[in-house]
Short mmCIF file of C-alpha atoms in Angstrom, two decimals:
data_model
loop_
_atom_site.label_atom_id
_atom_site.label_comp_id
_atom_site.label_asym_id
_atom_site.label_seq_id
_atom_site.Cartn_x
_atom_site.Cartn_y
_atom_site.Cartn_z
CA MET A 16 6.74 -0.66 -57.98
CA ALA A 17 4.51 2.06 -59.39
CA ASP A 18 7.57 4.32 -59.71
CA VAL A 19 9.43 1.68 -61.73
CA LEU A 20 6.48 1.24 -64.11
CA HIS A 21 6.09 5.00 -64.46
CA SER A 22 9.77 5.45 -65.31
CA LEU A 23 9.64 2.70 -67.93
CA ARG A 24 6.64 4.33 -69.58
CA GLY A 25 8.44 7.66 -69.52
CA LEU A 26 11.43 6.18 -71.32
CA ARG A 27 9.19 4.63 -73.98
CA ALA A 28 7.37 7.93 -74.49
CA ALA A 29 10.64 9.82 -74.85
CA ALA A 30 11.93 7.30 -77.40
CA TRP A 31 8.72 7.59 -79.41
CA LEU A 32 8.85 11.39 -79.46
CA ALA A 33 12.50 11.37 -80.50
CA VAL A 34 11.73 9.18 -83.52
CA ALA A 35 8.23 10.21 -84.55
CA LEU A 36 8.04 13.97 -84.05
CA PRO A 37 10.73 14.88 -86.62
CA ALA A 38 8.92 12.75 -89.20
CA VAL A 39 5.61 14.42 -88.34
CA ALA A 40 7.15 17.86 -88.63
CA ALA A 41 8.50 16.99 -92.07
CA ALA A 42 5.20 15.58 -93.24
CA GLN A 43 3.00 18.35 -91.83
CA PRO A 44 4.75 21.63 -91.00
CA GLY A 45 1.59 23.31 -89.63
CA PRO A 46 0.39 23.18 -86.02
CA ALA A 47 -0.02 19.66 -84.67
CA LEU A 48 -3.50 18.23 -84.23
CA ASP A 49 -4.63 16.32 -81.16
CA GLN A 50 -2.65 13.11 -81.15
CA ARG A 51 -3.11 10.06 -78.98
CA ALA A 52 0.11 9.04 -77.30
CA ASP A 53 -0.42 5.33 -77.96
CA LEU A 54 -1.03 5.68 -81.71
CA PRO A 55 1.37 6.60 -84.52
CA PRO A 56 1.17 10.20 -85.79
CA ALA A 57 -1.81 10.68 -88.11
CA PRO A 58 0.21 12.15 -91.03
CA LEU A 59 2.48 9.11 -91.04
CA VAL A 60 -0.52 6.80 -90.91
CA SER A 61 -2.13 8.57 -93.87
CA GLU A 62 1.06 8.29 -95.90
CA ALA A 63 1.51 4.63 -94.97
CA LEU A 64 -2.06 3.78 -95.97
CA ASP A 65 -1.81 5.69 -99.25
CA SER A 66 1.35 3.77 -100.17
CA TYR A 67 -0.02 0.36 -99.14
CA PRO A 68 0.19 -2.07 -102.09
CA GLY A 69 -3.48 -3.03 -101.92
CA VAL A 70 -4.49 0.64 -102.00
CA LEU A 71 -2.18 1.41 -104.92
CA SER A 72 -3.56 -1.59 -106.78
CA ALA A 73 -7.11 -0.36 -106.21
CA ALA A 74 -6.08 3.14 -107.34
CA ALA A 75 -4.80 1.69 -110.61
CA ARG A 76 -8.17 0.03 -111.09
CA ILE A 77 -9.80 3.46 -110.89
CA ASP A 78 -7.67 4.49 -113.88
CA ALA A 79 -8.78 1.32 -115.63
CA ALA A 80 -12.43 2.11 -114.84
CA ARG A 81 -12.03 5.63 -116.20
CA ALA A 82 -10.52 4.27 -119.38
CA GLN A 83 -13.35 1.78 -119.69
CA ALA A 84 -15.89 4.56 -119.15
CA GLY A 85 -14.24 6.57 -121.89
CA ALA A 86 -14.39 3.60 -124.24
CA LEU A 87 -18.07 3.04 -123.45
CA ALA A 88 -18.86 6.70 -124.02
CA ARG A 89 -17.03 6.68 -127.35
CA GLY A 90 -18.48 3.33 -128.40
CA PRO A 91 -17.08 0.66 -130.74
CA GLN A 92 -18.69 2.28 -133.79
CA GLU A 93 -15.66 2.89 -135.98
CA ILE A 94 -15.26 3.58 -139.66
CA SER A 95 -14.38 0.52 -141.69
CA ILE A 96 -13.04 0.32 -145.23
CA GLN A 97 -13.43 -2.69 -147.46
CA ALA A 98 -11.67 -2.70 -150.83
CA THR A 99 -11.04 -5.18 -153.65
CA ALA A 100 -8.65 -4.81 -156.61
CA LEU A 101 -8.42 -7.40 -159.35
CA ARG A 102 -7.89 -8.08 -163.04
CA ARG A 103 -10.62 -9.79 -165.06
CA ALA A 104 -9.99 -11.71 -168.26
CA VAL A 105 -12.87 -11.84 -170.77
CA ASP A 106 -12.76 -14.10 -173.85
CA ARG A 107 -12.31 -12.21 -177.13
CA GLU A 108 -12.38 -8.91 -175.18
CA GLY A 109 -9.14 -8.87 -173.20
CA ASN A 110 -8.05 -8.13 -169.63
CA PHE A 111 -9.61 -5.42 -167.48
CA ALA A 112 -8.52 -3.78 -164.19
CA GLU A 113 -11.35 -3.50 -161.69
CA PHE A 114 -11.78 -2.34 -158.10
CA ASP A 115 -14.51 -2.09 -155.49
CA ALA A 116 -14.39 0.00 -152.25
CA THR A 117 -16.92 0.45 -149.45
CA LEU A 118 -16.62 2.99 -146.60
CA SER A 119 -19.13 2.42 -143.77
CA ARG A 120 -19.76 3.17 -140.10
CA PRO A 121 -22.33 1.80 -137.62
CA PHE A 122 -24.44 4.26 -135.62
CA ARG A 123 -25.83 3.72 -132.14
CA LEU A 124 -29.58 3.97 -131.92
CA PRO A 125 -30.99 6.71 -129.65
CA GLY A 126 -30.69 5.99 -125.91
CA LYS A 127 -27.80 3.54 -126.16
CA ALA A 128 -25.05 6.15 -125.78
CA SER A 129 -26.67 7.51 -122.61
CA LEU A 130 -26.81 4.01 -121.10
CA ASP A 131 -23.17 3.43 -122.01
CA ARG A 132 -22.12 6.64 -120.24
CA LYS A 133 -24.15 5.74 -117.15
CA THR A 134 -22.60 2.26 -117.10
CA GLY A 135 -19.10 3.75 -117.28
CA ALA A 136 -19.80 6.29 -114.53
CA ALA A 137 -21.13 3.53 -112.25
CA GLY A 138 -17.98 1.54 -112.92
CA ILE A 139 -15.85 4.49 -111.81
CA ARG A 140 -17.87 4.86 -108.61
CA PHE A 141 -17.43 1.16 -107.93
CA ALA A 142 -13.65 1.37 -108.37
CA GLN A 143 -13.45 4.48 -106.15
CA ASN A 144 -15.37 2.77 -103.37
CA GLU A 145 -13.24 -0.34 -103.75
CA MET A 146 -10.10 1.76 -103.32
CA ALA A 147 -11.54 3.51 -100.26
CA ASP A 148 -12.47 0.13 -98.79
CA ALA A 149 -8.96 -1.18 -99.51
CA ARG A 150 -7.60 1.79 -97.54
CA HIS A 151 -10.07 0.99 -94.78
CA GLN A 152 -8.91 -2.63 -94.64
CA ALA A 153 -5.29 -1.46 -94.53
CA ALA A 154 -6.16 0.78 -91.57
CA LEU A 155 -7.70 -2.17 -89.75
CA ALA A 156 -4.58 -4.24 -90.42
CA LEU A 157 -2.39 -1.44 -89.10
CA SER A 158 -4.46 -1.07 -85.93
CA GLN A 159 -4.31 -4.82 -85.30
CA GLN A 160 -0.57 -5.07 -85.75
CA TRP A 161 0.10 -1.83 -83.87
CA PHE A 162 -1.83 -2.90 -80.79
CA ASP A 163 -0.21 -6.35 -80.91
CA TRP A 164 3.09 -4.52 -80.42
CA VAL A 165 1.74 -2.13 -77.79
CA GLU A 166 0.11 -4.92 -75.78
CA ALA A 167 3.25 -7.05 -75.72
CA GLY A 168 5.29 -4.02 -74.66
CA ALA A 169 2.86 -3.17 -71.85
CA LEU A 170 3.01 -6.72 -70.54
CA ALA A 171 6.79 -6.66 -70.67
CA ALA A 172 6.87 -3.36 -68.73
CA SER A 173 4.53 -4.77 -66.07
CA ASP A 174 6.66 -7.89 -65.80
CA ALA A 175 9.80 -5.75 -65.50
CA ALA A 176 8.32 -3.92 -62.52
CA ASN A 177 7.39 -7.25 -60.94
CA ILE A 178 10.89 -8.62 -61.56
CA ALA A 179 12.46 -5.54 -59.94
CA TYR A 180 10.51 -6.18 -56.74
CA LEU A 181 11.16 -9.94 -56.74
CA GLU A 182 14.91 -9.38 -57.21
CA ARG A 183 14.92 -7.15 -54.16
CA ALA A 184 12.86 -9.70 -52.25
CA LEU A 185 15.23 -12.51 -53.21
CA GLY A 186 18.24 -10.46 -52.16
CA ALA A 187 16.66 -9.74 -48.80
CA VAL A 188 15.71 -13.35 -48.11
CA GLU A 189 19.16 -14.56 -49.17
CA ARG A 190 20.75 -12.15 -46.68
CA ARG A 191 18.37 -13.38 -44.01
CA ALA A 192 19.19 -17.00 -44.86
CA ALA A 193 22.89 -16.23 -44.57
CA LEU A 194 22.17 -14.93 -41.06
CA ARG A 195 20.06 -18.06 -40.40
CA ASP A 196 16.98 -15.86 -40.08
CA ALA A 197 15.20 -17.51 -43.04
CA ALA A 198 14.81 -21.08 -44.22
CA ALA A 199 16.25 -22.48 -47.43
CA LEU A 200 12.66 -23.09 -48.54
CA ASP A 201 12.03 -19.35 -48.44
CA VAL A 202 14.98 -18.79 -50.76
CA ASP A 203 13.74 -21.46 -53.16
CA GLN A 204 10.25 -19.93 -53.20
CA ALA A 205 11.63 -16.48 -53.94
CA ARG A 206 13.84 -17.82 -56.71
CA ALA A 207 10.91 -19.73 -58.23
CA ALA A 208 8.74 -16.61 -58.21
CA LEU A 209 11.52 -14.59 -59.84
CA SER A 210 12.10 -17.24 -62.50
CA ARG A 211 8.39 -17.33 -63.30
CA ALA A 212 8.28 -13.56 -63.67
CA LYS A 213 11.35 -13.61 -65.92
CA GLY A 214 9.74 -16.30 -68.07
CA GLN A 215 6.62 -14.19 -68.46
CA ARG A 216 8.67 -11.16 -69.45
CA ALA A 217 10.71 -13.20 -71.93
CA ASP A 218 7.49 -14.37 -73.58
CA ALA A 219 6.18 -10.79 -73.73
CA LEU A 220 9.46 -9.54 -75.20
CA ALA A 221 9.38 -12.29 -77.82
CA ARG A 222 5.84 -11.34 -78.78
CA ALA A 223 6.84 -7.67 -78.92
CA ALA A 224 9.80 -8.44 -81.18
CA GLU A 225 7.62 -10.53 -83.47
CA ALA A 226 4.92 -7.85 -83.63
CA ARG A 227 7.47 -5.10 -84.27
CA ALA A 228 9.11 -7.04 -87.09
CA ARG A 229 5.75 -7.71 -88.74
CA LEU A 230 4.65 -4.10 -88.31
CA ALA A 231 7.90 -2.71 -89.72
CA ALA A 232 7.75 -5.01 -92.74
CA THR A 233 4.06 -4.38 -93.47
CA PHE A 234 4.12 -0.61 -92.96
CA PRO A 235 7.73 0.47 -93.55
CA GLY A 236 6.74 4.13 -93.87
CA ILE A 237 6.02 4.44 -90.13
CA PRO A 238 9.22 4.88 -88.07
CA LEU A 239 9.11 2.80 -84.92
CA PRO A 240 10.81 3.71 -81.65
CA PRO A 241 12.83 1.03 -79.85
CA ALA A 242 9.95 0.34 -77.44
CA PRO A 243 6.21 0.69 -78.00
CA PRO A 244 4.29 3.52 -76.34
CA ALA A 245 2.28 2.80 -73.21
CA PRO A 246 -1.44 2.22 -73.83
CA THR A 247 -3.75 5.02 -72.76
CA ALA A 248 -6.88 4.58 -70.66
CA PRO A 249 -9.86 3.61 -72.85
CA ALA A 250 -12.82 5.98 -72.92
CA GLU A 251 -15.96 6.47 -74.96
CA PRO A 252 -15.26 8.98 -77.75
CA VAL A 253 -16.89 12.39 -77.44
CA ILE A 254 -19.10 11.68 -80.44
CA GLY A 255 -20.55 8.65 -78.62
CA PHE A 256 -20.88 4.99 -79.51
CA ASP A 257 -24.41 5.41 -80.92
CA MET A 258 -23.37 8.05 -83.45
CA LEU A 259 -20.27 6.07 -84.42
CA ALA A 260 -22.45 3.04 -85.15
CA LYS A 261 -24.68 5.17 -87.40
CA LEU A 262 -21.64 6.52 -89.25
CA VAL A 263 -20.41 2.98 -89.88
CA ILE A 264 -23.48 2.47 -92.08
CA GLU A 265 -23.65 5.95 -93.57
CA ARG A 266 -19.98 6.01 -94.62
CA SER A 267 -19.59 2.38 -95.58
CA HIS A 268 -17.67 1.97 -98.81
CA GLU A 269 -18.75 -1.65 -98.96
CA ILE A 270 -22.32 -0.43 -99.37
CA GLY A 271 -21.14 2.24 -101.81
CA ALA A 272 -19.35 -0.34 -103.94
CA ALA A 273 -22.32 -2.71 -103.89
CA GLN A 274 -24.68 0.13 -104.82
CA ALA A 275 -22.42 1.17 -107.70
CA MET A 276 -22.24 -2.42 -108.93
CA ALA A 277 -26.03 -2.76 -108.73
CA ASP A 278 -26.39 0.46 -110.73
CA ARG A 279 -23.85 -0.73 -113.27
CA GLU A 280 -25.55 -4.09 -113.75
CA GLY A 281 -28.92 -2.35 -114.02
CA PHE A 282 -27.66 -0.03 -116.76
CA ALA A 283 -26.01 -3.00 -118.46
CA ALA A 284 -29.33 -4.85 -118.42
CA ASP A 285 -31.10 -1.87 -119.98
CA ARG A 286 -28.35 -1.68 -122.58
CA ALA A 287 -28.68 -5.39 -123.40
CA ARG A 288 -32.42 -4.98 -123.91
CA ALA A 289 -31.79 -2.01 -126.17
CA GLU A 290 -29.20 -4.05 -128.07
CA ARG A 291 -31.91 -6.42 -129.24
CA ARG A 292 -32.51 -3.72 -131.85
CA ALA A 293 -29.21 -3.88 -133.68
CA ASP A 294 -27.34 -0.75 -134.74
CA PRO A 295 -27.51 0.04 -138.47
CA SER A 296 -24.45 0.82 -140.59
CA PHE A 297 -24.37 3.40 -143.35
CA GLY A 298 -21.70 4.16 -145.93
CA VAL A 299 -20.77 4.73 -149.54
CA ARG A 300 -19.61 2.31 -152.20
CA ALA A 301 -17.56 3.05 -155.29
CA PHE A 302 -16.57 0.64 -158.03
CA SER A 303 -14.95 0.50 -161.41
CA GLU A 304 -15.39 -2.43 -163.83
CA ARG A 305 -14.16 -3.40 -167.30
CA GLY A 306 -11.21 -1.07 -167.07
CA GLY A 307 -13.30 1.95 -166.23
CA MET A 308 -16.02 1.46 -168.80
CA GLU A 309 -18.47 0.88 -165.97
CA LYS A 310 -18.30 3.08 -162.85
CA GLY A 311 -20.60 3.55 -159.92
CA LEU A 312 -21.02 5.46 -156.63
CA GLY A 313 -23.79 4.80 -154.15
CA VAL A 314 -25.02 4.55 -150.61
CA VAL A 315 -25.05 1.26 -148.69
CA ALA A 316 -26.89 0.34 -145.51
CA THR A 317 -26.68 -2.69 -143.25
CA MET A 318 -29.21 -3.71 -140.62
CA PRO A 319 -28.47 -6.87 -138.59
CA LEU A 320 -31.59 -8.77 -137.63
CA GLY A 321 -31.59 -9.63 -133.93
CA GLY A 322 -32.42 -13.18 -133.02
CA GLY A 323 -32.21 -15.63 -130.16
CA TYR A 324 -28.59 -14.77 -129.33
CA ARG A 325 -29.41 -11.19 -128.46
CA ARG A 326 -32.48 -12.26 -126.50
CA TYR A 327 -30.42 -14.62 -124.35
CA GLN A 328 -27.83 -11.92 -123.77
CA ALA A 329 -30.56 -9.59 -122.54
CA GLU A 330 -31.90 -12.28 -120.21
CA GLU A 331 -28.42 -12.90 -118.82
CA ALA A 332 -27.86 -9.19 -118.13
CA ALA A 333 -31.27 -8.91 -116.43
CA ALA A 334 -30.43 -11.87 -114.18
CA ASN A 335 -27.07 -10.31 -113.29
CA ALA A 336 -28.87 -7.08 -112.38
CA ARG A 337 -31.24 -8.95 -110.06
CA ALA A 338 -28.29 -10.75 -108.45
CA ALA A 339 -26.45 -7.45 -107.92
CA ALA A 340 -29.53 -5.98 -106.24
CA GLN A 341 -29.63 -8.92 -103.82
CA ASP A 342 -25.88 -8.59 -103.23
CA LEU A 343 -26.49 -4.97 -102.26
CA ALA A 344 -29.16 -6.02 -99.79
CA GLY A 345 -26.81 -8.61 -98.33
CA VAL A 346 -24.00 -6.06 -97.92
CA GLN A 347 -26.37 -3.60 -96.26
CA ARG A 348 -27.37 -6.24 -93.74
CA SER A 349 -23.75 -7.26 -93.19
CA VAL A 350 -22.62 -3.68 -92.55
CA ALA A 351 -25.58 -3.03 -90.23
CA ALA A 352 -24.67 -6.17 -88.29
CA MET A 353 -21.02 -5.10 -88.14
CA ALA A 354 -22.02 -1.65 -86.84
CA ALA A 355 -24.17 -3.17 -84.11
CA ALA A 356 -21.44 -5.66 -83.21
CA ASP A 357 -18.75 -2.96 -83.16
CA LYS A 358 -20.86 -0.82 -80.82
CA ALA A 359 -21.74 -3.71 -78.51
CA LEU A 360 -18.14 -4.92 -78.35
CA ALA A 361 -16.75 -1.45 -77.62
CA GLU A 362 -19.28 -0.89 -74.82
CA THR A 363 -18.75 -4.28 -73.18
CA ARG A 364 -14.96 -4.20 -73.56
CA LEU A 365 -14.87 -0.78 -71.94
CA ALA A 366 -17.05 -1.96 -69.04
CA GLY A 367 -14.94 -5.10 -68.68
CA TRP A 368 -11.73 -3.10 -68.50
CA GLN A 369 -13.16 -0.78 -65.87
CA ALA A 370 -14.04 -3.77 -63.69
CA LEU A 371 -10.64 -5.40 -64.11
CA ALA A 372 -8.88 -2.09 -63.49
CA GLN A 373 -10.62 -1.88 -60.11
CA SER A 374 -9.67 -5.49 -59.45
CA ALA A 375 -6.03 -4.79 -60.29
CA ASP A 376 -5.99 -1.75 -57.98
CA ALA A 377 -7.45 -3.84 -55.17
CA ALA A 378 -4.95 -6.67 -55.74
CA ASN A 379 -2.10 -4.15 -55.79
CA ALA A 380 -3.29 -2.64 -52.50
CA VAL A 381 -3.46 -6.11 -50.92
CA ALA A 382 0.06 -6.85 -52.16
CA GLU A 383 1.40 -3.60 -50.71
CA ARG A 384 -0.17 -4.28 -47.33
CA THR A 385 1.12 -7.85 -47.40
CA ILE A 386 4.61 -6.67 -48.28
CA ALA A 387 4.49 -4.20 -45.40
CA GLY A 388 3.40 -6.98 -43.06
CA GLY A 389 6.17 -9.21 -44.33
CA LYS A 390 8.77 -6.56 -43.57
CA LEU A 391 7.49 -6.44 -40.01
CA GLY A 392 7.66 -10.23 -39.77
CA ALA A 393 3.91 -10.57 -39.28
CA ILE A 394 3.28 -12.36 -42.58
CA ASP A 395 5.16 -15.35 -44.03
CA LEU A 396 7.17 -14.99 -47.21
CA ALA A 397 4.96 -17.52 -48.98
CA ASP A 398 1.91 -15.32 -48.38
CA VAL A 399 3.82 -12.25 -49.53
CA LEU A 400 4.89 -13.96 -52.76
CA LEU A 401 1.36 -15.23 -53.34
CA ALA A 402 -0.08 -11.74 -52.93
CA GLN A 403 2.57 -10.34 -55.27
CA ARG A 404 1.84 -13.04 -57.83
CA GLN A 405 -1.88 -12.34 -57.67
CA ALA A 406 -1.22 -8.62 -58.08
CA GLY A 407 1.00 -9.29 -61.11
CA ASP A 408 -1.61 -11.56 -62.68
CA ALA A 409 -4.29 -8.92 -62.03
CA ARG A 410 -2.15 -6.28 -63.73
CA ARG A 411 -1.68 -8.56 -66.73
CA GLU A 412 -5.42 -9.17 -66.91
CA GLU A 413 -6.02 -5.41 -66.70
CA ILE A 414 -3.56 -4.81 -69.54
CA ALA A 415 -5.23 -7.46 -71.71
CA ALA A 416 -8.67 -5.95 -70.98
CA ARG A 417 -7.34 -2.44 -71.61
CA MET A 418 -5.97 -3.47 -74.99
CA ALA A 419 -9.17 -5.30 -75.90
CA ALA A 420 -11.14 -2.13 -75.16
CA LEU A 421 -8.71 0.06 -77.10
CA ARG A 422 -8.85 -2.32 -80.07
CA ALA A 423 -12.67 -2.40 -80.04
CA ILE A 424 -13.01 1.38 -79.78
CA LEU A 425 -10.44 2.07 -82.50
CA LYS A 426 -12.10 -0.45 -84.80
CA LEU A 427 -15.42 1.32 -84.33
CA GLU A 428 -13.73 4.65 -85.07
CA ILE A 429 -12.04 3.28 -88.18
CA ASP A 430 -15.22 1.60 -89.43
CA SER A 431 -17.07 4.90 -88.94
CA HIS A 432 -14.28 6.76 -90.77
CA VAL A 433 -13.59 9.29 -88.02
CA VAL A 434 -9.89 8.39 -87.67
CA TRP A 435 -7.18 7.51 -90.18
CA ILE A 436 -9.45 8.42 -93.10
CA ASP A 437 -8.96 11.48 -95.34
CA ALA A 438 -11.68 14.10 -95.18
CA ASP A 439 -12.43 13.87 -98.92
CA ASP A 440 -12.81 10.11 -98.60
CA HIS A 441 -16.34 10.53 -97.20
CA GLY A 442 -17.69 11.79 -100.45
CA GLU A 443 -16.52 8.99 -102.70
#
């Protein structure tokens, strides 16, 4: 039985290498980095995440934030021209051509331009962190869908090994029944056990097909082999769970985005308070009246007088700044809670898998001894089938626990940005 399972895993590994390694070589011609056998190649993952629609959308918003920052730095103070041309009719004097033109421009008071530039820079940092977080969320989606496929494939492989044994057992008991050395009940029991195992494998194959279809549609840039790779044995990363939990907080782009938004709202509040002193406008005015008999050129100035409207705008901006500061505190707590939960889940899932792996080994040993006793005629077929069923169920439980541990550990690694995250992403 172990040989059958090993051969199935070998075939899956060969299929994966045949499909994935050429793509990796094309994407990264240099020497290959350490690569887990049960995960897609890192260069393909990076390319798939970079081309994910949500990430591309967030990248476009960085361009929008840069444009907005440029507009804030430049300011809306633009030159305006106002002109009037007319003809005036005066009794007993005649008609006269007249015109009036004013060229003016508002000027920002000292300190406002600096606040505008700071507001724009904070907006860019917010958009950059939002894009990095979108990439992070895409990585989590990929890990979830990938392990859905791997888990279903592992269950199907385990069921295939169980079916192979039960088919041999059914053939043997049918031959014994033909020789009147076994009862018809024994044949029925063997057939029932085989049918149950085939039903379990059919369910696993259906889940694998569904997971593969979803994975291929969501991340079309990752070539998939015909069968998923076999899951590896979970283990605590070399860096350790404690350090990974710390990195979850230190490298959190959710906190970075919230901090950038709090900064932006704070600068906007300072700008709104400064705006209570309106910007003056200066310019020149030229006019010609009575057909040119009267001409003039002078300087004009405009100073809006701030009132209740500007005061309420300043109060609104200050309230938004206070709300953003509280949002930042809430995100910090949320990320700290997620880091603690990630660490606790990874530790307990790993311990749970280790216990169930020992249980599966023990159940498999019992099944092998029972099978040996059955061949010698010392143990009834019903007891042999029961032991085999218990061993199969234990293997399925071990696979489920193994995948739960792998999922928890990979999530902690993704949240801490040690896998599937570009090196320059840490600094944004």
